[in-house]
PDB file of C-alpha atoms in Angstrom:
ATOM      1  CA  UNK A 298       0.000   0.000   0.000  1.00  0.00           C
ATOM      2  CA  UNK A 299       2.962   2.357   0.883  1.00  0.00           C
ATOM      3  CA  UNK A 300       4.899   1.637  -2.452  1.00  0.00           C
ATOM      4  CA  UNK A 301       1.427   2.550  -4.601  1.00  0.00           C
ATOM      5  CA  UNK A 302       0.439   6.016  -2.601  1.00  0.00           C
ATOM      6  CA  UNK A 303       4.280   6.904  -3.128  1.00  0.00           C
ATOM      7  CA  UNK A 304       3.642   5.826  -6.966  1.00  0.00           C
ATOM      8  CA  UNK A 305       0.451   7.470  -7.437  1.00  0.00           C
ATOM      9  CA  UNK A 306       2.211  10.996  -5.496  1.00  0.00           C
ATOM     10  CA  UNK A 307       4.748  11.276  -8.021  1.00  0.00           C
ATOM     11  CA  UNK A 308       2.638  10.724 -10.601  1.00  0.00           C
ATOM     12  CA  UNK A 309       0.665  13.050  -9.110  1.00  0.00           C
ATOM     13  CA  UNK A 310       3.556  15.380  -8.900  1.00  0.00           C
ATOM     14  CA  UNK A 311       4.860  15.132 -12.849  1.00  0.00           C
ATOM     15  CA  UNK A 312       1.354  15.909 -14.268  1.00  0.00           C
ATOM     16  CA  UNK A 313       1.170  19.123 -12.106  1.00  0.00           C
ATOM     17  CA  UNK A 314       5.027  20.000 -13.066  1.00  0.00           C
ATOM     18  CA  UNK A 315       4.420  19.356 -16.915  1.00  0.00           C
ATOM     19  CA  UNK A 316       0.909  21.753 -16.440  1.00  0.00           C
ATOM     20  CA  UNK A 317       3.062  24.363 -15.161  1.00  0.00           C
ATOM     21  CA  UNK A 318       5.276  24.141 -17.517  1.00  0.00           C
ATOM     22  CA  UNK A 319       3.333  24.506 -20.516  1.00  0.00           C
ATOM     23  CA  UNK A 320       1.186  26.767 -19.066  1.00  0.00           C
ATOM     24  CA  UNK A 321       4.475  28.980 -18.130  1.00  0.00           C
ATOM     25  CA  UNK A 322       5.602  28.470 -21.957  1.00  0.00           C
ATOM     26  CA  UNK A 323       2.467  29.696 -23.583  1.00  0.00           C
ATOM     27  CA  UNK A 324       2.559  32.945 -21.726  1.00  0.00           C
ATOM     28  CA  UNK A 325       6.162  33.536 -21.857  1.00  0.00           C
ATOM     29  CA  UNK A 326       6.187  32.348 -26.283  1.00  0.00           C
ATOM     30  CA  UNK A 327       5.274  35.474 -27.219  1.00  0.00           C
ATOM     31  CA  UNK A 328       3.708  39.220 -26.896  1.00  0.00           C
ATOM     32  CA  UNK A 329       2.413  41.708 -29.587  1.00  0.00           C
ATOM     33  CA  UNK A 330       3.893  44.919 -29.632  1.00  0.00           C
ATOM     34  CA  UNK A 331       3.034  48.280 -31.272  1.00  0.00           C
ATOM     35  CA  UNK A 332       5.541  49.653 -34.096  1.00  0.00           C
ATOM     36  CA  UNK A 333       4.886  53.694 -34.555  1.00  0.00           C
ATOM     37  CA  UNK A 334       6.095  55.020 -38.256  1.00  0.00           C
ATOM     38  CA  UNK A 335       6.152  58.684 -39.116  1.00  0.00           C
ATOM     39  CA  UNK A 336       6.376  60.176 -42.363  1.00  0.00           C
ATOM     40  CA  UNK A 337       6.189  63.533 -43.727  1.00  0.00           C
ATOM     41  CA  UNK A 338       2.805  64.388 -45.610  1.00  0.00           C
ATOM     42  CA  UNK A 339       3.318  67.698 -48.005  1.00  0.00           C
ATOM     43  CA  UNK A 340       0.968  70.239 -47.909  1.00  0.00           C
ATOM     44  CA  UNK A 341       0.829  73.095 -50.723  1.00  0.00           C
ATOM     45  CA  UNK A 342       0.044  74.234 -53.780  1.00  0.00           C
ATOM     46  CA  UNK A 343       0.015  72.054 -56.906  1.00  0.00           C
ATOM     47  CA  UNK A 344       0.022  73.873 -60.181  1.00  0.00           C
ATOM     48  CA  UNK A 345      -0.599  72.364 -63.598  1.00  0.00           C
ATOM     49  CA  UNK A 346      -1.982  72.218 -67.306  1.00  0.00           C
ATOM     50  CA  UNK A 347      -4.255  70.780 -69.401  1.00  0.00           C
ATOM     51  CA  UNK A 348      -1.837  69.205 -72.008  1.00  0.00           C
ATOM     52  CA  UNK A 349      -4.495  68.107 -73.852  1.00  0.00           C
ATOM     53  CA  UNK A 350      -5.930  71.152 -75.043  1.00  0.00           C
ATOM     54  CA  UNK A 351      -2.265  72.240 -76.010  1.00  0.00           C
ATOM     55  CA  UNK A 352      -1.884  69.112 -78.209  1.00  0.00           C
ATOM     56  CA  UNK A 353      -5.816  69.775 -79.945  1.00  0.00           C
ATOM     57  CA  UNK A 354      -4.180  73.651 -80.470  1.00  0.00           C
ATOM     58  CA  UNK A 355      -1.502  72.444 -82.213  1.00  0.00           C
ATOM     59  CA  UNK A 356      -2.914  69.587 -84.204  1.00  0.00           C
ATOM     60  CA  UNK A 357      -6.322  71.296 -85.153  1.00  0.00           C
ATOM     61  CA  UNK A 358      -7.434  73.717 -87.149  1.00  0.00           C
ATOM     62  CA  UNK A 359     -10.844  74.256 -85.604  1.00  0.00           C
ATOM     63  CA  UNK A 360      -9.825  74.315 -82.004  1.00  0.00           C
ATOM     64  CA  UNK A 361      -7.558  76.851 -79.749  1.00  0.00           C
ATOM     65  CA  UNK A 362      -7.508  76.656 -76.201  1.00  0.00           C
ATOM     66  CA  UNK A 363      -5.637  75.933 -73.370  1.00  0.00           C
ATOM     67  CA  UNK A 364      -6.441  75.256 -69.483  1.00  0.00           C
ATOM     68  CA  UNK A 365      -4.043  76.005 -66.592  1.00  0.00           C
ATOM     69  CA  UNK A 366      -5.386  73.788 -62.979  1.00  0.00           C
ATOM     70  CA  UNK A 367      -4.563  74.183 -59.514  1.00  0.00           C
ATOM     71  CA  UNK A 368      -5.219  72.580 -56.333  1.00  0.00           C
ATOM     72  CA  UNK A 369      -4.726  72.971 -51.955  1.00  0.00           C
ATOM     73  CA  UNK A 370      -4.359  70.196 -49.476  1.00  0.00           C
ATOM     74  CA  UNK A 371      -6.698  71.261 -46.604  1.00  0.00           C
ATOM     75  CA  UNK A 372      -7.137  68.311 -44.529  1.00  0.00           C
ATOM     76  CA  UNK A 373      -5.654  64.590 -45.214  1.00  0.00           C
ATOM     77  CA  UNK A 374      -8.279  63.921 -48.129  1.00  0.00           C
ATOM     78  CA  UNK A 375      -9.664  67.030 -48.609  1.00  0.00           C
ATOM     79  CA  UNK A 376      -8.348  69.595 -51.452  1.00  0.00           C
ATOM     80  CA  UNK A 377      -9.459  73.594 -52.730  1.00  0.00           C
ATOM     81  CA  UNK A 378      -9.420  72.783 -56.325  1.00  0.00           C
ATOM     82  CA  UNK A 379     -10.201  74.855 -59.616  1.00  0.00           C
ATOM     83  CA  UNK A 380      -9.132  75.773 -63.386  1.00  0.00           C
ATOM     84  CA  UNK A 381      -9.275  79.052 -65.314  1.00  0.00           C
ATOM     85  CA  UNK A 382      -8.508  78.352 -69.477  1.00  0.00           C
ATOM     86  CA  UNK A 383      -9.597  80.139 -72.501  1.00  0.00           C
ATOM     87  CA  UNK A 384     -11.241  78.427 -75.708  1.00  0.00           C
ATOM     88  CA  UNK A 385     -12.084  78.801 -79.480  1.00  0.00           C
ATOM     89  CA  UNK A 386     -13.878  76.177 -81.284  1.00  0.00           C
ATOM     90  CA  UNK A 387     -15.182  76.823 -84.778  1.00  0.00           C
ATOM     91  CA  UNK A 388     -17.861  74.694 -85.270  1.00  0.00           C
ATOM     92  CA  UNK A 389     -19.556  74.056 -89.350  1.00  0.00           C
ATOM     93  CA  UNK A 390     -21.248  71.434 -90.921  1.00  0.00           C
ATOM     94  CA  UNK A 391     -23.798  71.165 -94.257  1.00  0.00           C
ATOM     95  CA  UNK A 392     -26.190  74.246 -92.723  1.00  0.00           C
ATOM     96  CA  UNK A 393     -23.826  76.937 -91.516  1.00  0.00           C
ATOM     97  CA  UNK A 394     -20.025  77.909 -89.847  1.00  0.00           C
ATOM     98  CA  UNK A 395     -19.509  78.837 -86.117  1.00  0.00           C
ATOM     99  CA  UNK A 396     -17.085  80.199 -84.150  1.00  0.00           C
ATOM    100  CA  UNK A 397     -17.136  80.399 -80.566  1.00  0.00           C
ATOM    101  CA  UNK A 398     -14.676  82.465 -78.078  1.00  0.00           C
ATOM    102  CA  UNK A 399     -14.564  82.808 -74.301  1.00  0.00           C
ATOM    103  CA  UNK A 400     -12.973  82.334 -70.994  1.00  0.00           C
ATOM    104  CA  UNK A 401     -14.124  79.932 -67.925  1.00  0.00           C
ATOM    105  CA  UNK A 402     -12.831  78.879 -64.221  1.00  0.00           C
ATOM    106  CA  UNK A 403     -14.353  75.914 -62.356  1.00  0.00           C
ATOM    107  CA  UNK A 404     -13.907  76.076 -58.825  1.00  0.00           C
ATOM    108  CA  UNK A 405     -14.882  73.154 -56.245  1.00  0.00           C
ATOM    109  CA  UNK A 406     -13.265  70.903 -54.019  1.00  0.00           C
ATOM    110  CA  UNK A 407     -11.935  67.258 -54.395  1.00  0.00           C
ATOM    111  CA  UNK A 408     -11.321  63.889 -52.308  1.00  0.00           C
ATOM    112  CA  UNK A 409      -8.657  61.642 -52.228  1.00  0.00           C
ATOM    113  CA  UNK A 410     -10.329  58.151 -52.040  1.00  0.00           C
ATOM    114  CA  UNK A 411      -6.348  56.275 -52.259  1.00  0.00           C
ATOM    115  CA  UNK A 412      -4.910  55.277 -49.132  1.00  0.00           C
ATOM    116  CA  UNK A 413      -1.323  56.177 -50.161  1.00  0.00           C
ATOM    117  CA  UNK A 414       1.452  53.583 -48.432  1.00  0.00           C
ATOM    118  CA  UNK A 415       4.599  55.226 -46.696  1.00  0.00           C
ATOM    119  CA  UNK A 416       5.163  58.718 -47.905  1.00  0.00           C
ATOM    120  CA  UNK A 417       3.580  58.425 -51.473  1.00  0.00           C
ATOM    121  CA  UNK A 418       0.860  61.335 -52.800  1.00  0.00           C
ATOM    122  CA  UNK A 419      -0.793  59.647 -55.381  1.00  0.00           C
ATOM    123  CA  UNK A 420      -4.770  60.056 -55.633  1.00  0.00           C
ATOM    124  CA  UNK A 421      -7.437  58.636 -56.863  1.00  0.00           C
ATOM    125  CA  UNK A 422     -10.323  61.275 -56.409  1.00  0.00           C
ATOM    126  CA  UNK A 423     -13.718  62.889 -57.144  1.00  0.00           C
ATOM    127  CA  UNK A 424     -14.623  65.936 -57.290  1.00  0.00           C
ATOM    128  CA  UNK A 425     -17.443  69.308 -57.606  1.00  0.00           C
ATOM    129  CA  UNK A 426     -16.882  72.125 -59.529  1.00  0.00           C
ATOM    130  CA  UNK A 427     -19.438  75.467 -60.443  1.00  0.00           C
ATOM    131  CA  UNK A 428     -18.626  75.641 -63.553  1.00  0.00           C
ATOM    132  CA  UNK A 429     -18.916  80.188 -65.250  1.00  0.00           C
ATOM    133  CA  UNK A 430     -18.034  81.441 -68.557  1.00  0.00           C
ATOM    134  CA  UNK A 431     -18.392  84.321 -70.834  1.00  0.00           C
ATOM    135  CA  UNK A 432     -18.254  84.245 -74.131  1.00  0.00           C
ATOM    136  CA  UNK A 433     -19.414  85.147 -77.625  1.00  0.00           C
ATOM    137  CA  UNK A 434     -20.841  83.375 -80.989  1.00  0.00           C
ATOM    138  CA  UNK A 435     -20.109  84.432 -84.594  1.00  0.00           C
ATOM    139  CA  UNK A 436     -22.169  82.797 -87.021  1.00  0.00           C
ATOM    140  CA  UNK A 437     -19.549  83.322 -90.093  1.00  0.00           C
ATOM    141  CA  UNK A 438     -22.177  82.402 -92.601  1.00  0.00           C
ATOM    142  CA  UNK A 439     -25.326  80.230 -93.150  1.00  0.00           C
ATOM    143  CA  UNK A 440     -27.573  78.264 -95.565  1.00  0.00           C
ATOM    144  CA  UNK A 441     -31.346  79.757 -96.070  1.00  0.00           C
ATOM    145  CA  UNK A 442     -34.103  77.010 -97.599  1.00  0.00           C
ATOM    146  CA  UNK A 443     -36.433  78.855 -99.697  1.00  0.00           C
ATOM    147  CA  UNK A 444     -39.890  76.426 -99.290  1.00  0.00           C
ATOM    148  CA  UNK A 445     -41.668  78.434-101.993  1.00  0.00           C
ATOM    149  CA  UNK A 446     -39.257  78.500-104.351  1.00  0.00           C
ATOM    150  CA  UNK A 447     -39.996  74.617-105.797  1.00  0.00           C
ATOM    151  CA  UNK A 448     -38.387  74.909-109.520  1.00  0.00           C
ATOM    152  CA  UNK A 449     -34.948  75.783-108.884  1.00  0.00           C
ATOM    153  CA  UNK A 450     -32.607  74.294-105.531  1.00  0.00           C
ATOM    154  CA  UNK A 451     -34.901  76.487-103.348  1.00  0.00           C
ATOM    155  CA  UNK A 452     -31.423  77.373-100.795  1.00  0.00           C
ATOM    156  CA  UNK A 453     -28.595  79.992-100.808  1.00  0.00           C
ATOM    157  CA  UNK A 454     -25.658  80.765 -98.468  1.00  0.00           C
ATOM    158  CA  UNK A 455     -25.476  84.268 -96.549  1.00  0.00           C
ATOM    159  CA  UNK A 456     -21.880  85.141 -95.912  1.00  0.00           C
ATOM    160  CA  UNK A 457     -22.492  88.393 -93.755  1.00  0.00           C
ATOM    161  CA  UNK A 458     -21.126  87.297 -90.481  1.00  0.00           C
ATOM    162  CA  UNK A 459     -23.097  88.058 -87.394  1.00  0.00           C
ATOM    163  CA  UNK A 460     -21.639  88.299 -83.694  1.00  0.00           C
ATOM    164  CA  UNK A 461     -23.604  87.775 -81.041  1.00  0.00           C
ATOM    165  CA  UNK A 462     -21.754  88.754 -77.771  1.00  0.00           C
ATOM    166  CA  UNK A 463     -21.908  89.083 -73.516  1.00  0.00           C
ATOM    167  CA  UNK A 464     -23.149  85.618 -73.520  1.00  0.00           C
ATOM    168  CA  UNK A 465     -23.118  83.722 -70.182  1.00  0.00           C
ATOM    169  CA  UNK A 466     -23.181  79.951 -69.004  1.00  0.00           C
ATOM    170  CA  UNK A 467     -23.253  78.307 -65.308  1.00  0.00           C
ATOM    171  CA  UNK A 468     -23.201  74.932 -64.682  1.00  0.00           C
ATOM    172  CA  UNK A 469     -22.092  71.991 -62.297  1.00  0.00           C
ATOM    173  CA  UNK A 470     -19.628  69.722 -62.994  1.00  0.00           C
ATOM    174  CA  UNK A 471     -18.598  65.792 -61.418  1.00  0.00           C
ATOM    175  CA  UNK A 472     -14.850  65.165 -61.990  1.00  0.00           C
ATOM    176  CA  UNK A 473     -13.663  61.330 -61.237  1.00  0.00           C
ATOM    177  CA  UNK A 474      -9.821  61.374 -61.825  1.00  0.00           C
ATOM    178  CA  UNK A 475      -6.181  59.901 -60.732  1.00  0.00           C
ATOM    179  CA  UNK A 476      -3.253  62.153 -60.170  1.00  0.00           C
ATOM    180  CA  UNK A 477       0.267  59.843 -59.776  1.00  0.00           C
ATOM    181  CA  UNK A 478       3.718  60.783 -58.712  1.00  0.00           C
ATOM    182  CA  UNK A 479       5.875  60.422 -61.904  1.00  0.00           C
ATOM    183  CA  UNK A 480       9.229  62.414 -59.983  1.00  0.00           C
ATOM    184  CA  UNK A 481       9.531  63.861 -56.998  1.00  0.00           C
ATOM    185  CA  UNK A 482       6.563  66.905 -56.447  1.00  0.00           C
ATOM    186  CA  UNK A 483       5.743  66.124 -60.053  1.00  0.00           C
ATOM    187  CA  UNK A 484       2.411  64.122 -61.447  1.00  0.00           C
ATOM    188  CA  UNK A 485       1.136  63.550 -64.322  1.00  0.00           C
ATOM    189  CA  UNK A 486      -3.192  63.000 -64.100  1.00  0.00           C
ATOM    190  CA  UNK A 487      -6.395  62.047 -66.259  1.00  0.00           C
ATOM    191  CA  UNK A 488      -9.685  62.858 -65.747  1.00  0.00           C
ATOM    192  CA  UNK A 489     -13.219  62.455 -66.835  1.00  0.00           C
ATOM    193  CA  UNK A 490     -16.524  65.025 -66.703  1.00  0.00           C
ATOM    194  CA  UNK A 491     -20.080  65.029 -66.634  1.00  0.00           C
ATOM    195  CA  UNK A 492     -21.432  68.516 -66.578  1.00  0.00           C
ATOM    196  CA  UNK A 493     -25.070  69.502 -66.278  1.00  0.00           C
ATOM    197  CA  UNK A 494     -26.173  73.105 -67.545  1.00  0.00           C
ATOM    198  CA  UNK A 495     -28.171  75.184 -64.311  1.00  0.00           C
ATOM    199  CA  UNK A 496     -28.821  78.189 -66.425  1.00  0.00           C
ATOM    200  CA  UNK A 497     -27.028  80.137 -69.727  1.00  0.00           C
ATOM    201  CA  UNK A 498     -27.801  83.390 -71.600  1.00  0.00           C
ATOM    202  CA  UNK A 499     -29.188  83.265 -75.391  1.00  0.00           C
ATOM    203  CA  UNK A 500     -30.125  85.120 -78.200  1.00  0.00           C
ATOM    204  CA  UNK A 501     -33.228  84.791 -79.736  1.00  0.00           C
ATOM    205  CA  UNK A 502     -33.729  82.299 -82.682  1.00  0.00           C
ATOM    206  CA  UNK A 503     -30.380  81.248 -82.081  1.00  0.00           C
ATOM    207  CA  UNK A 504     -28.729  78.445 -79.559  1.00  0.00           C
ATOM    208  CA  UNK A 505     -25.483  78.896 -77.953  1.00  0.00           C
ATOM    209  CA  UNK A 506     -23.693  75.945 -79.700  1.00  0.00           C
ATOM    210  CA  UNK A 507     -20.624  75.552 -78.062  1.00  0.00           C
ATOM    211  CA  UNK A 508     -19.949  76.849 -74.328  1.00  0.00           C
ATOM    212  CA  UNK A 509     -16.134  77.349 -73.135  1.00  0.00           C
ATOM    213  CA  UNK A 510     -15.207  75.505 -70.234  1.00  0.00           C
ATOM    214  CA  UNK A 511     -18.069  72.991 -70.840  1.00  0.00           C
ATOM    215  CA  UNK A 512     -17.533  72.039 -74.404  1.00  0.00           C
ATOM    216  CA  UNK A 513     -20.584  71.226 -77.031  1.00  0.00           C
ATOM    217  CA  UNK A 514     -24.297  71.439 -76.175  1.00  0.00           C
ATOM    218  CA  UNK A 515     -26.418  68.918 -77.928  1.00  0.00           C
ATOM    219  CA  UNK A 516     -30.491  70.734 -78.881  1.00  0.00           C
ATOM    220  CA  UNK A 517     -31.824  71.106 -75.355  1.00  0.00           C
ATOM    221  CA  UNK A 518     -30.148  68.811 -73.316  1.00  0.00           C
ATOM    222  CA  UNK A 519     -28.787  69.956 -70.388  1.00  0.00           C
ATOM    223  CA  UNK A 520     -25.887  66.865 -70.030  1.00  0.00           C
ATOM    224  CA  UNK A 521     -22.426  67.493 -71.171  1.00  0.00           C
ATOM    225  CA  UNK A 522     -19.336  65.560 -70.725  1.00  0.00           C
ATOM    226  CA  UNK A 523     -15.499  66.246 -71.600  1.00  0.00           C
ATOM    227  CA  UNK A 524     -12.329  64.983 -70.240  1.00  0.00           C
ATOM    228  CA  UNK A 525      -8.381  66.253 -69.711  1.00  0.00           C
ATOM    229  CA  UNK A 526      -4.679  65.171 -69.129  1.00  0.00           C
ATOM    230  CA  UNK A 527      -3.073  66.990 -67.240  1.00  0.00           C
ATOM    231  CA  UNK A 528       0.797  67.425 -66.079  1.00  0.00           C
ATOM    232  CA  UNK A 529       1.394  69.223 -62.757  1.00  0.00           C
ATOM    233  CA  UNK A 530       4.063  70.751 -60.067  1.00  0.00           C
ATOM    234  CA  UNK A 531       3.632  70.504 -56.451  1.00  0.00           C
ATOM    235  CA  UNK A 532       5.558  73.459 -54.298  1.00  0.00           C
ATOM    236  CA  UNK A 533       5.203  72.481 -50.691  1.00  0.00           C
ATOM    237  CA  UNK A 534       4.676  74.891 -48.483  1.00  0.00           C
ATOM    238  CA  UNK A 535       4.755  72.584 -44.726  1.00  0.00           C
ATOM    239  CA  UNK A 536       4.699  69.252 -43.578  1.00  0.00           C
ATOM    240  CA  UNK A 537       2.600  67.172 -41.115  1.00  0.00           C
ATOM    241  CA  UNK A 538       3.442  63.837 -39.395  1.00  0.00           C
ATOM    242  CA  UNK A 539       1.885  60.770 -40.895  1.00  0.00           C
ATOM    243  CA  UNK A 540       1.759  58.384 -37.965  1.00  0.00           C
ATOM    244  CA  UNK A 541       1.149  54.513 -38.979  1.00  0.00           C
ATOM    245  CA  UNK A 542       0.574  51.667 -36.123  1.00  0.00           C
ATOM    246  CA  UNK A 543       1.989  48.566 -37.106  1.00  0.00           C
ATOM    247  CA  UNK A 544       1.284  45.546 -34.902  1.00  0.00           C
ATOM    248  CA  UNK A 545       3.441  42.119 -34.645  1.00  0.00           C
ATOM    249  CA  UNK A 546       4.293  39.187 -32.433  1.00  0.00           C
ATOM    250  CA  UNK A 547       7.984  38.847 -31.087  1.00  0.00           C
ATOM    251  CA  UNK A 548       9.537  36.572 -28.610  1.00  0.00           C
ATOM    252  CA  UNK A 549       9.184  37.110 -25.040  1.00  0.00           C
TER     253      UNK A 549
END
């Protein structure tokens, strides 16, 4: 009886060492701990242009223009953005010859939807403009149908230009675009449009056929759409800490 109470204490006696022990092990194995990053976020004033309005000057003979853009970090996501740029589009086909002139700015703001890693600035954004532009219309000349006149071709062109000026256009504009770091504080960015028309001046018996700033107008629709490259400059004006929290296990 003596010999099997001693067996049965140390048996007793290894279990509770070998619980112990593991129980010791797991808790000592491992811990998570807390990395802290910082980086430097810039802040300023990027400043750009629409090169794609520059390449439709030079390669067109219908089209002059040009578009300079610019844009302020306020917050993390958050950017003051606008353009200001100049057009003429002369616009013709079988019934008569347009030309168009005028000046624009968009103003709005914009939101960085791209979580950027490290110290990168790239964006992926959308944005809200109020679109304003003055302008004027020549109509260079025009075809007249005479509906009485049944023998003969019954039309004849007019070639006394008429100008039609102080014309005015507002409307509202979605922008969905990417901006990406090419070399350091410089990006290159493309962009896409949809513009609806709130309210524009006219002249009587005579539509406003081409608006600067929001390109074509189709009969009485009030959509537009229009899109841009653009290459830009950033000249930062402070810094703020980026602070990233990265957690892992490590050996006790």
């Amino acid at each position: 009886m003596k010999t099997q109470h001693m067996y049965a204490s140390i048996i007793r006696s290894v279990i509770l060492m070998l619980l112990f022990s593991t129980m010791a092990f797991a808790q000592e194995e491992k811990k998570t701990v807390n990395d802290t990053l910082v980086f430097k976020q810039k802040y300023g004033l990027r400043l750009g242009a629409d090169i794609s309005k520059l390449a439709r000057t030079f390669f067109s003979d219908d089209y002059k223009g040009f578009e300079i853009m610019g844009d302020y970090r306020l917050t993390k996501r958050i950017y003051i953005a606008g353009e200001l740029g100049n057009e003429e589009r002369i616009l013709e086909n079988e019934v008569l010859n347009n030309t168009t002139k005028g000046s624009y700015f968009k103003a709005g703001i914009d939101m960085n939807f791209y979580q950027n890693w490290l110290d990168m600035e790239n964006m992926i954004y959308g944005g809200l403009r109020i679109g304003a532009s003055t302008f004027n219309q020549t109509l260079n000349n025009y075809t007249v149908y005479d509906i009485n006149n049944q023998y003969w071709d019954g039309r004849y062109s007019v070639e006394e230009g008429e100008e039609f000026s102080g014309l005015t256009a507002l409307w509202t504009e979605l922008q969905v675009g990417i901006k990406a770091e090419i070399f350091n504080n410089f990006f290159a960015g493309f962009n896409v449009q949809l513009k609806v028309l709130i309210s524009e001046k006219e002249i009587n018996n005579y539509e406003n056929l081409y608006i600067p700033g929001y390109n074509r107008t189709y009969d009485s629709s009030r959509f537009g759409g229009g899109f841009g490259f653009n290459l830009s400059y950033l000249v930062p004006i402070f810094k703020k800490d980026k602070i990233i929290i990265q957690e892992k296990e490590v050996e006790k």
